[in-house]
Tab-separated table of C-alpha atoms in Angstrom:
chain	number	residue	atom	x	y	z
A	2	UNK	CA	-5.119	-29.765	-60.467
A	3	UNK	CA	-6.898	-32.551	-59.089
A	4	UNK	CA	-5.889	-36.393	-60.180
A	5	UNK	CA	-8.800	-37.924	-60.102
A	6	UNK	CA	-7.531	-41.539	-60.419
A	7	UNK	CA	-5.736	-40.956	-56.813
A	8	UNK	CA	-7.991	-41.264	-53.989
A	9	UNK	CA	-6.239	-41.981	-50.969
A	10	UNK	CA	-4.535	-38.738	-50.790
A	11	UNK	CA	-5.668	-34.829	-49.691
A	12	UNK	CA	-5.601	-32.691	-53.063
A	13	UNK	CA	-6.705	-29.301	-53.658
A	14	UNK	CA	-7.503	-27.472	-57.271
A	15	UNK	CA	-9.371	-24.718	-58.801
A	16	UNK	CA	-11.500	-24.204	-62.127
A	17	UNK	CA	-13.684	-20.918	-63.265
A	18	UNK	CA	-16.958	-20.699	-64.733
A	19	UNK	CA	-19.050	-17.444	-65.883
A	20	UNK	CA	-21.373	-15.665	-63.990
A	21	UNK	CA	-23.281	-12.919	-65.290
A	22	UNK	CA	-20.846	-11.272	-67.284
A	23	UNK	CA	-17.664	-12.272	-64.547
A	24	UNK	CA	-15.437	-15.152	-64.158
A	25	UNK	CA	-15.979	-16.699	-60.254
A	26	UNK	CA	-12.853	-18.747	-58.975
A	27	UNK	CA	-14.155	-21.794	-57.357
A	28	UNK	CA	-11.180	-23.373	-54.969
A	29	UNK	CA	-11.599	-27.019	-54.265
A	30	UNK	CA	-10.200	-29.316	-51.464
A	31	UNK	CA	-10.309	-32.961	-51.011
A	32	UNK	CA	-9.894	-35.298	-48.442
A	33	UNK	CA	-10.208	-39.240	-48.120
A	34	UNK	CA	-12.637	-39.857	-45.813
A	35	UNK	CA	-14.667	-43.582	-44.686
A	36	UNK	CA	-17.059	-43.505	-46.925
A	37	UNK	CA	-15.269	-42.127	-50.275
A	38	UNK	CA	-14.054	-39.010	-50.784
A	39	UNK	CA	-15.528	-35.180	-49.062
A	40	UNK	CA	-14.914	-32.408	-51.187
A	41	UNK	CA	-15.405	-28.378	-49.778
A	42	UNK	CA	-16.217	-26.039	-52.897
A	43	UNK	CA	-14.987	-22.282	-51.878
A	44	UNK	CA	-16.489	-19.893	-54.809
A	45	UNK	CA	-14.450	-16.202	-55.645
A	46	UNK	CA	-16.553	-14.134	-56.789
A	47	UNK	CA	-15.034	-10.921	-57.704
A	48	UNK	CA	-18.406	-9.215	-57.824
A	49	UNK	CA	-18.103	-9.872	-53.561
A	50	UNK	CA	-14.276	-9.807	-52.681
A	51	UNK	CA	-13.222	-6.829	-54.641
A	52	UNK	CA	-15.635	-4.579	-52.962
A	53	UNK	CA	-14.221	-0.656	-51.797
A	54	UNK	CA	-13.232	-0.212	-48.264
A	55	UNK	CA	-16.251	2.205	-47.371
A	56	UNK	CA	-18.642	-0.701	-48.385
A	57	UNK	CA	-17.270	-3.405	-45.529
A	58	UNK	CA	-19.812	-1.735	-43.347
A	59	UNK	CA	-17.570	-0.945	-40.682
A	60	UNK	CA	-18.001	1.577	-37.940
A	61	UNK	CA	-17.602	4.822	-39.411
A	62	UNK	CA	-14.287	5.091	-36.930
A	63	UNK	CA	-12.776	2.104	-37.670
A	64	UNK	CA	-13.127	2.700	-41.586
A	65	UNK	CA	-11.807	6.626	-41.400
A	66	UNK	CA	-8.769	5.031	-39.357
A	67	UNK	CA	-7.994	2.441	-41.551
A	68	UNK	CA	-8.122	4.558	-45.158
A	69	UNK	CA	-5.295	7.264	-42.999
A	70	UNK	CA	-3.454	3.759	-42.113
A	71	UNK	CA	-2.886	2.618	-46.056
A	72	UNK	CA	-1.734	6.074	-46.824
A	73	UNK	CA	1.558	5.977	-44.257
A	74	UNK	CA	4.429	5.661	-46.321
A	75	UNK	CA	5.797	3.144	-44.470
A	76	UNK	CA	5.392	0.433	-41.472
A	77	UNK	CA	3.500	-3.288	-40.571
A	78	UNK	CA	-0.341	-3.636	-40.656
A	79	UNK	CA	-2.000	-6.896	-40.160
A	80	UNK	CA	-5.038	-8.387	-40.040
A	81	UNK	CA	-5.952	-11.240	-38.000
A	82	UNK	CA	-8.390	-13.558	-37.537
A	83	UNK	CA	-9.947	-17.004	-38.533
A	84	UNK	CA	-10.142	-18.957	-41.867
A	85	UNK	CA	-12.917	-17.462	-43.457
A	86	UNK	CA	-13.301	-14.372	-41.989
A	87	UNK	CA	-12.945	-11.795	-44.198
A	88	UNK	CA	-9.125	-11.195	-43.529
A	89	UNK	CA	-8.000	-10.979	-47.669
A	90	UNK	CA	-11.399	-9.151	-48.508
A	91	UNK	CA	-10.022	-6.620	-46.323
A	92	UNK	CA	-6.685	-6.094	-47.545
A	93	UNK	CA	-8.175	-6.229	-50.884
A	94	UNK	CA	-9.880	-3.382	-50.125
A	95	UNK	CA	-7.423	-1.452	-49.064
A	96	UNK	CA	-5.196	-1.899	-51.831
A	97	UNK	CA	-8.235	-0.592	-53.888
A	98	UNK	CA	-8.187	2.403	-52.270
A	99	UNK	CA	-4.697	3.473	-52.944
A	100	UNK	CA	-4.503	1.560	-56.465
A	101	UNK	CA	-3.558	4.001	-59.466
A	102	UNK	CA	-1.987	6.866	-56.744
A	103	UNK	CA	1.165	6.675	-57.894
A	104	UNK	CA	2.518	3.751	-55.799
A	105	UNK	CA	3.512	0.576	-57.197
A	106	UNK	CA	2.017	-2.448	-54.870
A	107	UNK	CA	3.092	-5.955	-55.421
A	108	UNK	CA	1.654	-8.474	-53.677
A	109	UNK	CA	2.630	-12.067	-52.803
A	110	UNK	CA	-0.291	-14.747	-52.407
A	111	UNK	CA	-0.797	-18.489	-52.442
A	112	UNK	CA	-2.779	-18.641	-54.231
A	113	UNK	CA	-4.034	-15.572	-56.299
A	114	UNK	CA	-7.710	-15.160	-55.215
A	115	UNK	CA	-8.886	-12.318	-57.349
A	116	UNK	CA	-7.096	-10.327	-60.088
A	117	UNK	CA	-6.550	-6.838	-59.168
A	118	UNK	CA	-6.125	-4.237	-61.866
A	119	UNK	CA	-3.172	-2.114	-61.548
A	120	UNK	CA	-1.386	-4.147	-59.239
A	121	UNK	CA	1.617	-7.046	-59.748
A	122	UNK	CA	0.502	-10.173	-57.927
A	123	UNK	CA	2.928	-13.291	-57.647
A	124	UNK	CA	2.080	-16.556	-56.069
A	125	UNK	CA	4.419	-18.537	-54.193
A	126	UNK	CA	5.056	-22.269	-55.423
A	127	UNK	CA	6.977	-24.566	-52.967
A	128	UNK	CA	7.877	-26.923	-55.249
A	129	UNK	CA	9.823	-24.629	-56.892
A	130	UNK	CA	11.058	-23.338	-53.935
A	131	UNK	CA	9.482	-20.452	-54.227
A	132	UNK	CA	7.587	-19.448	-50.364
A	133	UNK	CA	6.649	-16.325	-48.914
A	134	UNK	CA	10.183	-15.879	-47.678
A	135	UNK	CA	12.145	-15.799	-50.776
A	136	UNK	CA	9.329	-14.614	-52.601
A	137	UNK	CA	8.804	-11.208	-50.434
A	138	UNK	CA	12.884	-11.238	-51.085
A	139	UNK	CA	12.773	-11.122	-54.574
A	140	UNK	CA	9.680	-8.698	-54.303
A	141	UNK	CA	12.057	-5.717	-52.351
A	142	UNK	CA	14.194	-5.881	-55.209
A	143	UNK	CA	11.240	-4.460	-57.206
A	144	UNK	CA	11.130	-1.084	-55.765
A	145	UNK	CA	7.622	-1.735	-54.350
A	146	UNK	CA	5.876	0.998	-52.314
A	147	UNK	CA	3.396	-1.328	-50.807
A	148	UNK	CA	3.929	-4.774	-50.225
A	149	UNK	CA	1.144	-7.145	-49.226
A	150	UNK	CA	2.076	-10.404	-48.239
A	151	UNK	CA	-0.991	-13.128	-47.916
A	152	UNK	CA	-0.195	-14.723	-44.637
A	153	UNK	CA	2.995	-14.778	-42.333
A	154	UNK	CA	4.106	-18.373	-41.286
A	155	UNK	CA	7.601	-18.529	-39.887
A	156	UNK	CA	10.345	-15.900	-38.497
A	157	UNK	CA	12.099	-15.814	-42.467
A	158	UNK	CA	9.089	-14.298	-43.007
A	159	UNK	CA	8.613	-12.447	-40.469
A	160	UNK	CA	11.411	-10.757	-40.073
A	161	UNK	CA	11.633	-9.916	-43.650
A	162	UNK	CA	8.541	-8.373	-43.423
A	163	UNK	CA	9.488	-6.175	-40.760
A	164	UNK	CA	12.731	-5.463	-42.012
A	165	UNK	CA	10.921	-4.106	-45.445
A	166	UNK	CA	8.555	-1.782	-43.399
A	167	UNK	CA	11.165	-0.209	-41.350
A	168	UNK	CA	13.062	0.628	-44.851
A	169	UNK	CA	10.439	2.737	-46.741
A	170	UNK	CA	7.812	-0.008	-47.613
A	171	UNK	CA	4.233	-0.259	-46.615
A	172	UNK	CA	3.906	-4.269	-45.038
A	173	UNK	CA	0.127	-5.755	-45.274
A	174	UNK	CA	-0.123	-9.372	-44.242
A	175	UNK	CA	-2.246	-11.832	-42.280
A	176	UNK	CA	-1.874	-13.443	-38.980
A	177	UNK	CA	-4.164	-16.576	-37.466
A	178	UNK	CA	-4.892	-15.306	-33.340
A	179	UNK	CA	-8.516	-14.911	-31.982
A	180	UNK	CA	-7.857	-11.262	-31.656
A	181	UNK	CA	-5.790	-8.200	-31.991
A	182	UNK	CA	-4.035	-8.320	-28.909
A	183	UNK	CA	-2.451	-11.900	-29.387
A	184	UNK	CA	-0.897	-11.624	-32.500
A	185	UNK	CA	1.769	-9.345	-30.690
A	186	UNK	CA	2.837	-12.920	-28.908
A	187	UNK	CA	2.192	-14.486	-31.618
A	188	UNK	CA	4.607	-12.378	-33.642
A	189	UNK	CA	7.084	-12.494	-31.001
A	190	UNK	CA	6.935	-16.411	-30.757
A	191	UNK	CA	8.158	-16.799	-34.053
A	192	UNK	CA	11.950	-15.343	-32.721
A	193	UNK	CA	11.809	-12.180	-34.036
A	194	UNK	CA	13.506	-9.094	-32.338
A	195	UNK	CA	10.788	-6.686	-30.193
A	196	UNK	CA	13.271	-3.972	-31.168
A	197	UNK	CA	12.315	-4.089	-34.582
A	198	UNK	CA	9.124	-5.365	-34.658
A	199	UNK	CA	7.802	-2.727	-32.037
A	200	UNK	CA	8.821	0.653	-34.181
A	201	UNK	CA	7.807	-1.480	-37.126
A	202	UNK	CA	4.107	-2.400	-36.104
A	203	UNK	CA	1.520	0.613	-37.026
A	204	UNK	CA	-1.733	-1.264	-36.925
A	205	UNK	CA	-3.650	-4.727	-35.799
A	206	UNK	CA	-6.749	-5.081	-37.484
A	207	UNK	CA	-9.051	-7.945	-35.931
A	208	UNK	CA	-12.168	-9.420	-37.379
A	209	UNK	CA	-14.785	-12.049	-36.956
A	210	UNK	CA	-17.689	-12.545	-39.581
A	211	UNK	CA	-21.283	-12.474	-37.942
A	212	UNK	CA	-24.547	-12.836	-39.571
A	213	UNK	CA	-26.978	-10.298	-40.209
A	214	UNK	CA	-30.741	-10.111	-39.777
A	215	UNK	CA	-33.410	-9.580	-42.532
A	216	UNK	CA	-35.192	-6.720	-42.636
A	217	UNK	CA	-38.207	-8.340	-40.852
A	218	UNK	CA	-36.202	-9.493	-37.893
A	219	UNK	CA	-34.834	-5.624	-37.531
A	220	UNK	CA	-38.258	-4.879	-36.888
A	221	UNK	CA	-39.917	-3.727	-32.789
A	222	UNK	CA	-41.174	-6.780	-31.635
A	223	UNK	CA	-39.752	-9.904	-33.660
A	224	UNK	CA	-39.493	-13.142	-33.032
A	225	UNK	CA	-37.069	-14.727	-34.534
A	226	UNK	CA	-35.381	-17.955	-33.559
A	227	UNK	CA	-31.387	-17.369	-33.278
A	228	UNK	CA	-31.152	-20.901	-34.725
A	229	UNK	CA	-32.915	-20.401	-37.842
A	230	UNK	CA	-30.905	-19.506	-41.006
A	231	UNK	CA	-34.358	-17.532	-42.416
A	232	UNK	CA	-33.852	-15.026	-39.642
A	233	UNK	CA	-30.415	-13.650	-41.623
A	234	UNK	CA	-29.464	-12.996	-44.641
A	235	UNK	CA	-25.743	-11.720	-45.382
A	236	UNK	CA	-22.840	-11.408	-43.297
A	237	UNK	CA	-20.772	-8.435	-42.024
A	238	UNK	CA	-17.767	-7.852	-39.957
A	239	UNK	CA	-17.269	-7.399	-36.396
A	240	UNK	CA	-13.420	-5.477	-35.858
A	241	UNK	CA	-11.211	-4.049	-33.239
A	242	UNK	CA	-8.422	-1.763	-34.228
A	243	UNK	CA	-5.507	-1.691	-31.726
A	244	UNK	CA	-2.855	1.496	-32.694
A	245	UNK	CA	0.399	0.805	-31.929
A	246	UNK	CA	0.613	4.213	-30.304
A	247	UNK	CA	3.952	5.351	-28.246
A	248	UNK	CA	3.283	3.557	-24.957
A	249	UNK	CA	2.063	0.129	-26.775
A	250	UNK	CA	5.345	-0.006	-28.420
A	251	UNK	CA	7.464	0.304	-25.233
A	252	UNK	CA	5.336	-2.186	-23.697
A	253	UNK	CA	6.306	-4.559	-27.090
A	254	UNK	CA	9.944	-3.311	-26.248
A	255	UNK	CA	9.607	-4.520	-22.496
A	256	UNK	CA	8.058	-8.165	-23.612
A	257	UNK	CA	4.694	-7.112	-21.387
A	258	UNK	CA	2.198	-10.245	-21.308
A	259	UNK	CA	-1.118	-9.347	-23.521
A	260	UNK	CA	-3.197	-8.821	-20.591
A	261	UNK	CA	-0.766	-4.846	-19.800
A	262	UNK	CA	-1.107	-4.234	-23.403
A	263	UNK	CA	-4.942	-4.518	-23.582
A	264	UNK	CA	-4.628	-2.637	-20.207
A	265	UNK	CA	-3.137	0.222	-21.847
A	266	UNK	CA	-4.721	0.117	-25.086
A	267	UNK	CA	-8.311	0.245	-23.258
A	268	UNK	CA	-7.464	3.274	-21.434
A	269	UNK	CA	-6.735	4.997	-24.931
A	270	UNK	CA	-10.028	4.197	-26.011
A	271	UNK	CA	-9.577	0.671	-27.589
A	272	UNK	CA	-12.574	-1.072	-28.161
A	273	UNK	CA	-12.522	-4.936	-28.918
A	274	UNK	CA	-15.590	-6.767	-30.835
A	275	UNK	CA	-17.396	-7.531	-27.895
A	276	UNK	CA	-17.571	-3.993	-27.173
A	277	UNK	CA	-18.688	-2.902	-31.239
A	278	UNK	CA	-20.895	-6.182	-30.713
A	279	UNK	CA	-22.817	-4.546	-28.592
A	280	UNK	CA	-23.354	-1.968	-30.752
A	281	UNK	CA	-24.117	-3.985	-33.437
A	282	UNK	CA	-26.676	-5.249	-31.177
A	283	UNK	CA	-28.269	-2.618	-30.730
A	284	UNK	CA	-28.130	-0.942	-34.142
A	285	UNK	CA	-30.174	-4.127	-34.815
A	286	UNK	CA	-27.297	-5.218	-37.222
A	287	UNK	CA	-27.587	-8.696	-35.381
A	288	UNK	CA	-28.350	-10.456	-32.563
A	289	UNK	CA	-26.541	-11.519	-29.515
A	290	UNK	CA	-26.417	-14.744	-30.014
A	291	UNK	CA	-24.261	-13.853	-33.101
A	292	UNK	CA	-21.760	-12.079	-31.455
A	293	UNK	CA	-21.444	-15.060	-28.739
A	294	UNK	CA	-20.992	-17.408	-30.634
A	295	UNK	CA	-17.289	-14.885	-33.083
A	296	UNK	CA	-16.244	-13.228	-29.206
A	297	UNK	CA	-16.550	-16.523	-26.814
């Protein structure tokens, strides 16, 4: 909660309000700033972030591989990418499609962002001691099938994670990297082993959010001015999918710079979100402009 007779201090806090028949989550942050305080208002609304996985609007390829990925019985997926692009809408989605299938999920969160029927959520609470470390501890001791773990931070973590998907468990979590290739370093950074993390890793699932154009701007011949917020009108996500197929994890095992395993992963067909930009492009799902300004 927020204390609003302290000023001088960040603070963040949440309150609900009713919508339409649903409850939207509205997550609020605070900083002191010159002039007073600036406040940024995020609103969960269930109605958008619990949404199935066939509804994302990703490539048909990239969905079909994905639903086969949160069906292995075991192994690491993550999905990467900035704040605010569509990273937990994603997993949510996923768990959705498995929810009720005999498989008990748990997931660990800070915080909570939508309540998901049918699944045990937990959020962690530092000042009780409780982070995603000890938390995704206490979670294995739950005889979870599928474990989904809102963001990765430190090599505790990390290697907790991985230990947990090489012993029978299904690992979703989130990584920060620009795309799918770097969060293989990125892992790795944090001092965890390549000869666990490598037979542990099944997927990397990148994804930037780009705008979409209105009907009218989808037609032969439009005008429309990049820089105007009339020409779009919702928002969709561009991915790449990177399988950790045979050869990518002996290049993990061999501590190969990013640059030989996008080399590799390219010649099996990999295609990063420049490449589905163009696509995009020219399915008239947006403009190029968009996909500059996600893939620069």
């Amino acid at each position: 909660k927020l204390k609003l007779n302290v000023t001088n201090i960040p603070q963040d806090g949440q309150y609900t309000f009713e919508a339409t028949g649903r409850i939207v989550n509205v997550r609020v942050a605070c900083i002191p700033s010159r002039f007073g305080e600036t406040y940024t208002l995020r609103l969960l609304d269930p109605k958008k972030g619990l949404v199935p996985l066939e509804t994302l609007g990703f490539p048909k390829a990239i969905h079909e591989k994905l639903a086969e990925l949160v069906k292995l019985p075991n192994g690491l997926i993550l999905v990467t990418g900035p704040t605010g692009s569509g990273k937990t809408t994603t997993l949510y989605s996923l768990l959705i499609t498995i929810v009720g299938k005999e498989r008990n999920i748990i997931t660990l969160e800070d915080p909570i962002e939508y309540e998901l029927p049918g699944i045990v959520q937990s959020q962690v609470d530092p000042d009780h001691d409780y982070d995603f470390a000890r938390g995704l501890r206490s979670i294995l001791r739950h005889d979870p099938n599928v474990v989904l773990v809102g963001e990765i931070r430190d090599m505790e973590t990390a290697q907790t994670a991985i230990d947990a998907s090489l012993t029978g468990h299904l690992v979703l979590s989130t990584l920060h990297t620009n795309n799918a290739i770097e969060a293989i370093p990125r892992f790795l950074s944090m001092g965890v082993s390549p000869y666990t993390f490598a037979p542990s890793l099944r997927a990397i699932l990148a994804q930037r959010l780009v705008r979409t154009l209105t009907d009218e701007c989808k037609a032969d011949g439009a005008q429309c001015d990049p820089a105007d917020h009339n020409t779009y009108n919702g928002v969709k996500a561009v991915p790449e999918l990177l399988i950790a197929t045979k050869e990518i994890r002996e290049l993990i095992l061999m501590n190969e710079p990013a640059s030989a395993i996008e080399k590799v992963a390219k010649e099996q067909g990999f295609m990063d979100m420049r490449d589905w930009g163009k696509i995009f492009v020219q399915n008239k799902i947006t403009n190029a402009s968009e996909v500059m300004r996600v893939t620069m």
